[in-house]
PDB file of C-alpha atoms in Angstrom:
ATOM      1  CA  MET A   1      19.289 -71.196 -38.752  1.00  0.00           C
ATOM      2  CA  SER A   2      17.227 -71.916 -35.628  1.00  0.00           C
ATOM      3  CA  LYS A   3      17.851 -70.097 -32.396  1.00  0.00           C
ATOM      4  CA  GLN A   4      19.395 -72.124 -29.542  1.00  0.00           C
ATOM      5  CA  VAL A   5      17.188 -72.028 -26.442  1.00  0.00           C
ATOM      6  CA  GLU A   6      19.046 -71.911 -23.125  1.00  0.00           C
ATOM      7  CA  LEU A   7      17.853 -74.671 -20.804  1.00  0.00           C
ATOM      8  CA  ARG A   8      18.168 -72.555 -17.687  1.00  0.00           C
ATOM      9  CA  THR A   9      15.624 -70.101 -16.392  1.00  0.00           C
ATOM     10  CA  LEU A  10      16.319 -66.360 -16.579  1.00  0.00           C
ATOM     11  CA  TRP A  11      15.588 -63.927 -13.749  1.00  0.00           C
ATOM     12  CA  LEU A  12      15.584 -60.179 -14.425  1.00  0.00           C
ATOM     13  CA  VAL A  13      15.651 -58.509 -10.994  1.00  0.00           C
ATOM     14  CA  ASP A  14      14.932 -54.845 -10.268  1.00  0.00           C
ATOM     15  CA  GLY A  15      17.577 -54.431  -7.567  1.00  0.00           C
ATOM     16  CA  TYR A  16      16.305 -51.283  -5.886  1.00  0.00           C
ATOM     17  CA  ASN A  17      12.777 -52.744  -5.697  1.00  0.00           C
ATOM     18  CA  VAL A  18      14.236 -55.558  -3.579  1.00  0.00           C
ATOM     19  CA  ILE A  19      16.437 -53.290  -1.459  1.00  0.00           C
ATOM     20  CA  PHE A  20      13.595 -50.894  -0.653  1.00  0.00           C
ATOM     21  CA  ALA A  21      11.097 -53.708   0.035  1.00  0.00           C
ATOM     22  CA  ASP A  22      13.114 -55.742   2.542  1.00  0.00           C
ATOM     23  CA  GLU A  23      13.937 -54.497   6.026  1.00  0.00           C
ATOM     24  CA  GLU A  24      17.337 -56.244   6.075  1.00  0.00           C
ATOM     25  CA  TYR A  25      18.507 -54.415   2.957  1.00  0.00           C
ATOM     26  CA  TRP A  26      16.670 -51.209   3.884  1.00  0.00           C
ATOM     27  CA  HIS A  27      18.638 -50.823   7.134  1.00  0.00           C
ATOM     28  CA  LEU A  28      21.902 -51.493   5.322  1.00  0.00           C
ATOM     29  CA  ARG A  29      20.928 -48.931   2.702  1.00  0.00           C
ATOM     30  CA  GLU A  30      20.675 -46.240   5.341  1.00  0.00           C
ATOM     31  CA  GLU A  31      24.296 -46.928   6.308  1.00  0.00           C
ATOM     32  CA  ASP A  32      25.790 -47.681   2.917  1.00  0.00           C
ATOM     33  CA  LEU A  33      23.883 -48.281  -0.317  1.00  0.00           C
ATOM     34  CA  GLU A  34      26.847 -50.109  -1.877  1.00  0.00           C
ATOM     35  CA  HIS A  35      26.788 -52.576   1.024  1.00  0.00           C
ATOM     36  CA  SER A  36      23.075 -53.229   0.384  1.00  0.00           C
ATOM     37  CA  ARG A  37      23.731 -53.838  -3.307  1.00  0.00           C
ATOM     38  CA  GLN A  38      26.595 -56.223  -2.505  1.00  0.00           C
ATOM     39  CA  ARG A  39      24.547 -58.203   0.050  1.00  0.00           C
ATOM     40  CA  LEU A  40      21.722 -58.571  -2.478  1.00  0.00           C
ATOM     41  CA  THR A  41      24.201 -59.618  -5.166  1.00  0.00           C
ATOM     42  CA  ASP A  42      25.694 -62.251  -2.851  1.00  0.00           C
ATOM     43  CA  ALA A  43      22.269 -63.621  -1.889  1.00  0.00           C
ATOM     44  CA  LEU A  44      21.191 -63.874  -5.538  1.00  0.00           C
ATOM     45  CA  LEU A  45      24.517 -65.439  -6.545  1.00  0.00           C
ATOM     46  CA  ASP A  46      23.873 -68.111  -3.947  1.00  0.00           C
ATOM     47  CA  ILE A  47      20.373 -69.048  -5.103  1.00  0.00           C
ATOM     48  CA  ALA A  48      21.384 -68.760  -8.781  1.00  0.00           C
ATOM     49  CA  ALA A  49      24.157 -71.306  -8.256  1.00  0.00           C
ATOM     50  CA  HIS A  50      21.848 -73.762  -6.471  1.00  0.00           C
ATOM     51  CA  ARG A  51      19.027 -73.442  -8.960  1.00  0.00           C
ATOM     52  CA  ASP A  52      21.161 -73.102 -12.105  1.00  0.00           C
ATOM     53  CA  LEU A  53      19.648 -69.729 -13.033  1.00  0.00           C
ATOM     54  CA  GLU A  54      20.802 -66.961 -15.340  1.00  0.00           C
ATOM     55  CA  VAL A  55      20.355 -63.661 -13.463  1.00  0.00           C
ATOM     56  CA  TYR A  56      20.408 -60.016 -14.495  1.00  0.00           C
ATOM     57  CA  LEU A  57      20.420 -57.845 -11.369  1.00  0.00           C
ATOM     58  CA  VAL A  58      19.538 -54.366 -12.605  1.00  0.00           C
ATOM     59  CA  PHE A  59      20.017 -51.048 -10.790  1.00  0.00           C
ATOM     60  CA  ASP A  60      18.853 -47.649 -12.004  1.00  0.00           C
ATOM     61  CA  GLY A  61      21.686 -45.544 -13.406  1.00  0.00           C
ATOM     62  CA  GLN A  62      21.900 -43.100 -10.526  1.00  0.00           C
ATOM     63  CA  ARG A  63      25.689 -43.120 -10.391  1.00  0.00           C
ATOM     64  CA  GLY A  64      26.428 -39.565 -11.512  1.00  0.00           C
ATOM     65  CA  GLY A  65      26.874 -38.977 -15.224  1.00  0.00           C
ATOM     66  CA  ARG A  66      28.235 -42.435 -15.874  1.00  0.00           C
ATOM     67  CA  LEU A  67      27.416 -44.545 -18.865  1.00  0.00           C
ATOM     68  CA  ALA A  68      25.698 -47.888 -18.552  1.00  0.00           C
ATOM     69  CA  GLU A  69      27.840 -50.502 -16.850  1.00  0.00           C
ATOM     70  CA  GLU A  70      27.616 -54.300 -16.717  1.00  0.00           C
ATOM     71  CA  TYR A  71      29.868 -56.847 -15.076  1.00  0.00           C
ATOM     72  CA  MET A  72      29.688 -60.559 -14.386  1.00  0.00           C
ATOM     73  CA  PRO A  73      30.804 -61.615 -10.894  1.00  0.00           C
ATOM     74  CA  ALA A  74      30.141 -65.247 -11.919  1.00  0.00           C
ATOM     75  CA  PRO A  75      29.127 -67.142 -15.057  1.00  0.00           C
ATOM     76  CA  HIS A  76      25.450 -66.620 -15.894  1.00  0.00           C
ATOM     77  CA  PHE A  77      25.177 -63.692 -13.448  1.00  0.00           C
ATOM     78  CA  HIS A  78      25.093 -60.085 -14.657  1.00  0.00           C
ATOM     79  CA  VAL A  79      25.023 -56.930 -12.549  1.00  0.00           C
ATOM     80  CA  VAL A  80      23.795 -53.998 -14.608  1.00  0.00           C
ATOM     81  CA  TYR A  81      23.778 -50.282 -13.827  1.00  0.00           C
ATOM     82  CA  THR A  82      21.675 -48.571 -16.460  1.00  0.00           C
ATOM     83  CA  ALA A  83      22.758 -45.360 -18.155  1.00  0.00           C
ATOM     84  CA  ARG A  84      22.011 -42.212 -16.182  1.00  0.00           C
ATOM     85  CA  ARG A  85      18.666 -41.460 -17.809  1.00  0.00           C
ATOM     86  CA  GLU A  86      17.501 -45.061 -18.236  1.00  0.00           C
ATOM     87  CA  THR A  87      15.417 -46.727 -15.557  1.00  0.00           C
ATOM     88  CA  ALA A  88      15.830 -50.333 -14.494  1.00  0.00           C
ATOM     89  CA  ASP A  89      12.223 -50.825 -15.654  1.00  0.00           C
ATOM     90  CA  ALA A  90      13.061 -49.682 -19.195  1.00  0.00           C
ATOM     91  CA  TYR A  91      16.145 -51.933 -19.323  1.00  0.00           C
ATOM     92  CA  ILE A  92      14.181 -54.938 -18.026  1.00  0.00           C
ATOM     93  CA  GLU A  93      11.334 -54.354 -20.501  1.00  0.00           C
ATOM     94  CA  ARG A  94      13.814 -54.240 -23.388  1.00  0.00           C
ATOM     95  CA  GLN A  95      15.597 -57.403 -22.192  1.00  0.00           C
ATOM     96  CA  THR A  96      12.341 -59.357 -21.817  1.00  0.00           C
ATOM     97  CA  PHE A  97      11.533 -58.462 -25.417  1.00  0.00           C
ATOM     98  CA  LEU A  98      15.051 -59.251 -26.731  1.00  0.00           C
ATOM     99  CA  LEU A  99      15.560 -62.466 -24.751  1.00  0.00           C
ATOM    100  CA  ARG A 100      12.095 -63.991 -25.022  1.00  0.00           C
ATOM    101  CA  GLY A 101      12.339 -67.406 -26.582  1.00  0.00           C
ATOM    102  CA  SER A 102      16.035 -67.694 -25.658  1.00  0.00           C
ATOM    103  CA  TYR A 103      15.452 -69.274 -22.228  1.00  0.00           C
ATOM    104  CA  ARG A 104      13.244 -72.013 -20.889  1.00  0.00           C
ATOM    105  CA  ASP A 105      11.415 -69.430 -18.749  1.00  0.00           C
ATOM    106  CA  VAL A 106      11.903 -65.698 -18.143  1.00  0.00           C
ATOM    107  CA  PHE A 107      10.854 -64.200 -14.804  1.00  0.00           C
ATOM    108  CA  VAL A 108      10.841 -60.514 -13.961  1.00  0.00           C
ATOM    109  CA  ILE A 109      11.148 -59.733 -10.274  1.00  0.00           C
ATOM    110  CA  THR A 110       9.634 -56.334  -9.523  1.00  0.00           C
ATOM    111  CA  SER A 111       6.937 -54.731  -7.432  1.00  0.00           C
ATOM    112  CA  ASP A 112       6.229 -52.069 -10.049  1.00  0.00           C
ATOM    113  CA  GLY A 113       2.617 -52.502 -11.265  1.00  0.00           C
ATOM    114  CA  PRO A 114       2.935 -51.037 -14.788  1.00  0.00           C
ATOM    115  CA  GLU A 115       6.158 -53.019 -15.278  1.00  0.00           C
ATOM    116  CA  GLN A 116       4.353 -56.237 -14.377  1.00  0.00           C
ATOM    117  CA  SER A 117       1.750 -55.616 -17.091  1.00  0.00           C
ATOM    118  CA  GLN A 118       4.364 -54.798 -19.732  1.00  0.00           C
ATOM    119  CA  ILE A 119       6.485 -57.888 -19.125  1.00  0.00           C
ATOM    120  CA  SER A 120       3.470 -60.175 -19.386  1.00  0.00           C
ATOM    121  CA  GLY A 121       2.936 -58.817 -22.903  1.00  0.00           C
ATOM    122  CA  ASN A 122       6.540 -59.753 -23.731  1.00  0.00           C
ATOM    123  CA  GLY A 123       5.992 -63.388 -22.713  1.00  0.00           C
ATOM    124  CA  ALA A 124       7.743 -63.261 -19.333  1.00  0.00           C
ATOM    125  CA  TYR A 125       6.371 -64.314 -15.971  1.00  0.00           C
ATOM    126  CA  ARG A 126       6.069 -61.988 -13.009  1.00  0.00           C
ATOM    127  CA  LYS A 127       7.468 -62.707  -9.588  1.00  0.00           C
ATOM    128  CA  SER A 128       6.906 -60.206  -6.793  1.00  0.00           C
ATOM    129  CA  VAL A 129       9.719 -59.088  -4.536  1.00  0.00           C
ATOM    130  CA  ARG A 130       7.941 -60.785  -1.625  1.00  0.00           C
ATOM    131  CA  GLU A 131       7.912 -64.083  -3.554  1.00  0.00           C
ATOM    132  CA  LEU A 132      11.614 -63.678  -4.336  1.00  0.00           C
ATOM    133  CA  LEU A 133      12.486 -63.062  -0.683  1.00  0.00           C
ATOM    134  CA  GLU A 134      10.431 -66.101   0.381  1.00  0.00           C
ATOM    135  CA  GLU A 135      12.147 -68.239  -2.261  1.00  0.00           C
ATOM    136  CA  MET A 136      15.604 -67.071  -1.135  1.00  0.00           C
ATOM    137  CA  ALA A 137      14.754 -67.869   2.510  1.00  0.00           C
ATOM    138  CA  ALA A 138      13.464 -71.339   1.538  1.00  0.00           C
ATOM    139  CA  ASP A 139      16.651 -71.996  -0.454  1.00  0.00           C
ATOM    140  CA  LYS A 140      18.770 -71.050   2.596  1.00  0.00           C
ATOM    141  CA  ARG A 141      16.752 -73.424   4.806  1.00  0.00           C
ATOM    142  CA  GLU A 142      17.199 -76.190   2.228  1.00  0.00           C
ATOM    143  CA  GLN A 143      20.973 -75.619   2.204  1.00  0.00           C
ATOM    144  CA  GLU A 144      21.100 -75.717   6.008  1.00  0.00           C
ATOM    145  CA  THR A 145      19.172 -79.006   6.014  1.00  0.00           C
ATOM    146  CA  VAL A 146      21.649 -80.546   3.560  1.00  0.00           C
ATOM    147  CA  ARG A 147      24.569 -79.359   5.700  1.00  0.00           C
ATOM    148  CA  ALA A 148      22.967 -80.684   8.880  1.00  0.00           C
ATOM    149  CA  ARG A 149      22.360 -84.117   7.318  1.00  0.00           C
ATOM    150  CA  SER A 150      25.956 -84.330   6.173  1.00  0.00           C
ATOM    151  CA  GLY A 151      27.385 -83.351   9.543  1.00  0.00           C
ATOM    152  CA  GLY A 152      28.177 -79.851   8.310  1.00  0.00           C
ATOM    153  CA  ARG A 153      30.080 -81.086   5.287  1.00  0.00           C
ATOM    154  CA  VAL A 154      28.906 -80.607   1.739  1.00  0.00           C
ATOM    155  CA  SER A 155      30.578 -82.412  -1.126  1.00  0.00           C
ATOM    156  CA  VAL A 156      31.944 -80.557  -4.101  1.00  0.00           C
ATOM    157  CA  ALA A 157      29.394 -82.336  -6.305  1.00  0.00           C
ATOM    158  CA  GLU A 158      26.535 -80.893  -4.237  1.00  0.00           C
ATOM    159  CA  GLN A 159      27.890 -77.378  -4.783  1.00  0.00           C
ATOM    160  CA  LEU A 160      28.142 -77.609  -8.583  1.00  0.00           C
ATOM    161  CA  ALA A 161      25.538 -76.261 -10.938  1.00  0.00           C
ATOM    162  CA  ALA A 162      23.512 -79.041 -12.556  1.00  0.00           C
ATOM    163  CA  ASP A 163      25.064 -78.599 -16.013  1.00  0.00           C
ATOM    164  CA  SER A 164      28.620 -78.682 -14.601  1.00  0.00           C
ATOM    165  CA  HIS A 165      27.839 -81.784 -12.554  1.00  0.00           C
ATOM    166  CA  ALA A 166      26.329 -83.524 -15.600  1.00  0.00           C
ATOM    167  CA  GLU A 167      29.402 -82.712 -17.715  1.00  0.00           C
ATOM    168  CA  LEU A 168      31.779 -84.087 -15.069  1.00  0.00           C
ATOM    169  CA  GLU A 169      29.699 -87.252 -14.784  1.00  0.00           C
ATOM    170  CA  ARG A 170      29.777 -87.647 -18.553  1.00  0.00           C
ATOM    171  CA  LEU A 171      33.576 -87.320 -18.534  1.00  0.00           C
ATOM    172  CA  ARG A 172      33.919 -89.686 -15.597  1.00  0.00           C
ATOM    173  CA  HIS A 173      31.963 -92.453 -17.341  1.00  0.00           C
ATOM    174  CA  ARG A 174      33.620 -92.008 -20.723  1.00  0.00           C
ATOM    175  CA  LYS A 175      35.854 -94.924 -21.613  1.00  0.00           C
TER     176      LYS A 175
END
């Protein structure tokens, strides 16, 4: 039986790499690390919805003696806390190996040099944290432009992921 390839693109994001690289998240981290993680999650949820991405946001398992934890705040969006002794890098390397060939494209977002070399060997593409932050800012500007053109109103159809919109259109035109 052949393996079904997901049409969306997958992003595997090293969460603490982003938090420690960006001044906005860094200042929040000094006050409350959970707040930084939530702001990053919200920002990635936003771009993932607009670009129809599958995202794994991975944080090192530094939460006491806890076991690995994963939850999905939205479809196609996973927040992962690795097990106490597992690094986000190790988790991401394993996922790039396990998920290669299952998505149209797999991108690993990290600023860790050795990690970047390893993921290339697993068939994934590298995206630096700086590139991610630039892409998120560009997506926000694009959203603001759409809102401005529509007088501040955005239709429900414009907010849907591409696959959801296509399915609704298919149903609408069905006789």
